[in-house]
CSV table of C-alpha atoms in Angstrom, one decimal:
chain,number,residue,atom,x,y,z
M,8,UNK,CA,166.3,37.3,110.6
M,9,UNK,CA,164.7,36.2,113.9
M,10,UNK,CA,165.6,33.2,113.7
M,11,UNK,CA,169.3,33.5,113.8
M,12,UNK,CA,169.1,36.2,116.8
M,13,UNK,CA,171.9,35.8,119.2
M,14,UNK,CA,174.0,33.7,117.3
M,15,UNK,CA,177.0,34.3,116.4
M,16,UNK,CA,178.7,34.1,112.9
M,17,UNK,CA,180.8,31.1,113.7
M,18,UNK,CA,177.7,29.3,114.3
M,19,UNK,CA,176.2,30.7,111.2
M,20,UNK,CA,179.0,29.6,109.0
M,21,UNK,CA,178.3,26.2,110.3
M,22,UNK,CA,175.1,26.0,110.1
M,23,UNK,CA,175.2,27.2,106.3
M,24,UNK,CA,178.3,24.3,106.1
M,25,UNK,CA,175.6,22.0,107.1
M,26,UNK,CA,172.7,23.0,104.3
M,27,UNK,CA,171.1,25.8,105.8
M,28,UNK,CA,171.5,28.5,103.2
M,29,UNK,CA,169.2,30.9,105.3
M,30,UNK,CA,172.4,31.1,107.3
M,31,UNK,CA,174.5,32.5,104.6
M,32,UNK,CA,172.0,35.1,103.9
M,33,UNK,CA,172.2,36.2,107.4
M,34,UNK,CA,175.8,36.1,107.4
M,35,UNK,CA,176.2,38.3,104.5
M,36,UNK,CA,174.0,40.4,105.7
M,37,UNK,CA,176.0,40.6,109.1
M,38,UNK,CA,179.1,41.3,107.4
M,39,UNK,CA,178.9,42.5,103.7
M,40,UNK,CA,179.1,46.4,104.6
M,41,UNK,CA,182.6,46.1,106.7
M,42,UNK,CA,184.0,43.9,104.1
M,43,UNK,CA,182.9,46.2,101.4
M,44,UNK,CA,184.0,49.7,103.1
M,45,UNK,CA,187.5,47.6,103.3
M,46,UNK,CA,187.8,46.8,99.9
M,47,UNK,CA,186.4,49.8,98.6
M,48,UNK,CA,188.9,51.3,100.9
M,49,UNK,CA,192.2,50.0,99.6
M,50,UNK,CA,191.5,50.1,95.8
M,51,UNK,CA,189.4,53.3,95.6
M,52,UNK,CA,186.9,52.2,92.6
M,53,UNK,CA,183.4,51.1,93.4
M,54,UNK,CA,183.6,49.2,90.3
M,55,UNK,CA,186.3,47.3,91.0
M,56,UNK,CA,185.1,47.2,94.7
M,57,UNK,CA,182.4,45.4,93.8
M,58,UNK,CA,184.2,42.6,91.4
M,59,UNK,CA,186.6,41.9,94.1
M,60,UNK,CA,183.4,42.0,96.4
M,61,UNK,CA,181.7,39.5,95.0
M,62,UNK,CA,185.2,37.6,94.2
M,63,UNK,CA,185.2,37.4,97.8
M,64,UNK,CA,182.4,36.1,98.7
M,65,UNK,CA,182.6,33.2,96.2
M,66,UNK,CA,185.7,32.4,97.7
M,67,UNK,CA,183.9,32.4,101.0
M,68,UNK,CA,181.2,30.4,99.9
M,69,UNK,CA,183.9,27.4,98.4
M,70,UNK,CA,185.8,27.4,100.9
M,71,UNK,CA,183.1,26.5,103.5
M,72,UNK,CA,181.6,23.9,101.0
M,73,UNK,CA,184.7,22.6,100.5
M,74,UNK,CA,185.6,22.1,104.8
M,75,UNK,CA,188.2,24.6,104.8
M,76,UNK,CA,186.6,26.6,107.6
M,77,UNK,CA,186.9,25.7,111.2
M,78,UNK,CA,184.6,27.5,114.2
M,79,UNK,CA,188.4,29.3,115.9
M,80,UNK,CA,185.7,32.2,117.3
M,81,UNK,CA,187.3,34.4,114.6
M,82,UNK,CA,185.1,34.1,111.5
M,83,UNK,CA,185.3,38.1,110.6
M,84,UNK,CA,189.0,37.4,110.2
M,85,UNK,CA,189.2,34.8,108.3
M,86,UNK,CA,186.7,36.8,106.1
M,87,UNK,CA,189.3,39.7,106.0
M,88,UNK,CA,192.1,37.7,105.1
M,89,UNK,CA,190.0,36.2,102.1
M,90,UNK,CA,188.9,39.6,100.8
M,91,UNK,CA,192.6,40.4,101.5
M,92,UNK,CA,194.2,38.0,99.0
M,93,UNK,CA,191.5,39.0,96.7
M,94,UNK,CA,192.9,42.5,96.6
M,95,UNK,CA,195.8,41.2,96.4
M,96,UNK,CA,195.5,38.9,93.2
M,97,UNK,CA,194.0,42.2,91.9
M,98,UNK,CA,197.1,43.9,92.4
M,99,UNK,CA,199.0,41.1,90.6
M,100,UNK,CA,197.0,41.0,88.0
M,101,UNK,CA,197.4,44.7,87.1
M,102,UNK,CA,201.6,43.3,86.9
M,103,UNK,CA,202.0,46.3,89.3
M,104,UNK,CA,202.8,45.0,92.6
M,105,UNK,CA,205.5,48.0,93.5
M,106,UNK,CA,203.6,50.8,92.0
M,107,UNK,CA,200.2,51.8,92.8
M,108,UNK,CA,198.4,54.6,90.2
M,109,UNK,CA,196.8,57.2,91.6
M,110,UNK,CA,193.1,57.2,90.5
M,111,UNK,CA,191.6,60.3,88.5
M,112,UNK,CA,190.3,61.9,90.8
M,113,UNK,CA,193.0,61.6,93.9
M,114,UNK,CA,194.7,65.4,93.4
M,115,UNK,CA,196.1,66.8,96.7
M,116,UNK,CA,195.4,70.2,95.4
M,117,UNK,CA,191.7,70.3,96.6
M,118,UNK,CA,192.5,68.9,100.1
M,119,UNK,CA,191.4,72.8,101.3
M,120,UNK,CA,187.6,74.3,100.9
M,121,UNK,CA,185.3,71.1,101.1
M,122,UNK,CA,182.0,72.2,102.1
M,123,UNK,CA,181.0,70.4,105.5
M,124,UNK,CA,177.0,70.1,105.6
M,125,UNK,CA,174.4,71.3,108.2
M,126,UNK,CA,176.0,71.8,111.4
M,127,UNK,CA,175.6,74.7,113.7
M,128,UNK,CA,179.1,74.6,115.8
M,129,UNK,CA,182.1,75.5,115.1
M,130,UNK,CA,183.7,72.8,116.7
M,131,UNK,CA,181.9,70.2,114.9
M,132,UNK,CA,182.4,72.1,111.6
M,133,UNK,CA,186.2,71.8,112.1
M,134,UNK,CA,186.2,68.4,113.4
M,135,UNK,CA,184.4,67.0,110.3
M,136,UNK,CA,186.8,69.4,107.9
M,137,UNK,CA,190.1,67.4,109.8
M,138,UNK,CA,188.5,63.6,109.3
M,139,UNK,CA,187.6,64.4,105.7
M,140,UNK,CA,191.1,66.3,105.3
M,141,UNK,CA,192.9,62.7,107.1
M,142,UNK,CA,190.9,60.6,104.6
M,143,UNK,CA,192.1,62.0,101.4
M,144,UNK,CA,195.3,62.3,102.4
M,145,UNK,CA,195.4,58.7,103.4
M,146,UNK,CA,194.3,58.0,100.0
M,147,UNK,CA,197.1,59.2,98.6
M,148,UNK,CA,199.4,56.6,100.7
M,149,UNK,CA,200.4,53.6,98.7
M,150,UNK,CA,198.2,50.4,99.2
M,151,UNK,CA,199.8,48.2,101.5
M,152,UNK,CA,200.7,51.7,104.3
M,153,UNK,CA,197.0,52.7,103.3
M,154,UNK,CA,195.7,49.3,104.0
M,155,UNK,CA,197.7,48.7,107.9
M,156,UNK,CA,196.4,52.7,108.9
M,157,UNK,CA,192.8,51.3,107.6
M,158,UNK,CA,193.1,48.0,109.5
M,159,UNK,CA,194.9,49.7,112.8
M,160,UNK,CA,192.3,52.6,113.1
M,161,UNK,CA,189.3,51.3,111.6
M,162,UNK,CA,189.1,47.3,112.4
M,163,UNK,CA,190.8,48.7,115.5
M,164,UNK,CA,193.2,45.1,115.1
M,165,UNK,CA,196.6,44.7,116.7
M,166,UNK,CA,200.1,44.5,114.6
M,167,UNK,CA,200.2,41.0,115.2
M,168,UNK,CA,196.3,40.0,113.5
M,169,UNK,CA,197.4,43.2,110.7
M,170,UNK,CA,200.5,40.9,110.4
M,171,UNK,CA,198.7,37.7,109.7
M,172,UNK,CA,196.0,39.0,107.6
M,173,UNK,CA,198.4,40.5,105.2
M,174,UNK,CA,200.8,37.6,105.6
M,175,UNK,CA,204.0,39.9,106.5
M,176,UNK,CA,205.8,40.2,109.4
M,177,UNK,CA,205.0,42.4,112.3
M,178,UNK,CA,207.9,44.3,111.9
M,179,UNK,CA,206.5,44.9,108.5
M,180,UNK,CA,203.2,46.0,109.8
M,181,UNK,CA,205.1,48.7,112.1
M,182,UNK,CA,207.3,50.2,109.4
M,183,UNK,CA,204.2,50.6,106.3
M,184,UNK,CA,202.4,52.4,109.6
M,185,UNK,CA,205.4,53.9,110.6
M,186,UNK,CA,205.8,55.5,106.6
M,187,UNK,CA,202.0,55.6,106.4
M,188,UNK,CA,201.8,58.4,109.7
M,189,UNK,CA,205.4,60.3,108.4
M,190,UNK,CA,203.6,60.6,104.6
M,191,UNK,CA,200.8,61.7,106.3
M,192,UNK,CA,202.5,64.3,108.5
M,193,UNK,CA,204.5,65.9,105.8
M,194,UNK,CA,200.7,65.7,103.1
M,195,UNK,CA,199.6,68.4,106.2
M,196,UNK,CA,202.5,70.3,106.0
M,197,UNK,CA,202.6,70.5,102.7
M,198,UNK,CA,199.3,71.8,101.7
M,199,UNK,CA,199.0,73.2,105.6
M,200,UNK,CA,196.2,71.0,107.2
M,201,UNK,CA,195.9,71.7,110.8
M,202,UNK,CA,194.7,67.6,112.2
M,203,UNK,CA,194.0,68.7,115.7
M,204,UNK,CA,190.4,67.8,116.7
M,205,UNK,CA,188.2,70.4,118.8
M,206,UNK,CA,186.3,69.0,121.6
């Protein structure tokens, strides 16, 4: 909306804390898809995506009516780290907080021979072939070494805000993407994935 151009979503957040819901509806809109692709991300179901989704966002939405959000310039964070224990009371309600179930449709065996659509160079054909290859192998990792590659490469964050939004140590952090890159490195030599790109 126009009217909340150049502001940021710390002042948003405020301005919704202070009755102007317009401000909550830009903010969602600012944010929803990020927070989404992370969710989706970690537990692999749209469905339950979505619940934990909207779970979040209710969250989000008491916890600024209730005063529990202060303007620290971080506002995406603090969003992650809600939609993180969402995932996370998930996981404990499922009573399976060791072992993560591979969905359905997660079978290693078709890693090879995904069509890549309309592109004319090689290069870019075998680029796109290694990302889509790295993404379904990292959806085989378990959640938590799945979740620090996802919050390392994607949200680009350091080992110390990974540590803090996931409430472990940073030593932690290091060994799930420590495991995380060596489960990934033995997945391509496994099933023979080459994970150079061409430029």
């Amino acid at each position: 909306m126009k009217e909340f151009e150049g502001m940021t979503n710390e002042q948003l957040a405020l301005l919704y804390i202070g009755g102007n819901n317009k401000a909550f509806d830009e903010l969602l809109e600012r944010t929803q898809s990020k927070i989404y692709a992370y969710i989706v991300f970690v537990v692999r179901n749209e469905d339950i995506a979505n619940d934990i989704f909207q779970e979040t966002f209710v969250k989000v939405i008491t916890k600024l009516h209730e005063g529990r959000y202060t303007d620290s310039g971080k506002f995406m964070f603090w969003l992650t780290r809600i939609a993180h224990n969402a995932i996370m009371d998930w996981y404990r309600a499922l009573k399976s907080d060791h072992v993560v179930d591979l969905a359905d449709d997660n079978n290693l065996s078709n890693l090879q021979g995904e069509e890549v659509c309309d592109s004319y160079r090689e290069s870019e054909i075998v680029n796109e072939q290694v990302k889509q290859d790295v993404k379904r192998m990292m959806e085989a990792l378990p959640a938590p070494q799945r979740e620090v590659v996802f919050m390392r490469y994607y949200q680009q964050l350091s080992f110390k805000e990974i540590a803090k939004l996931t409430g472990v140590s940073i030593n932690t952090s290091l060994g799930r993407m420590r495991y995380a890159l060596m489960n990934l490195r033995k997945m391509a030599k496994e099933h023979q994935i080459e994970l150079a790109l061409e430029y």
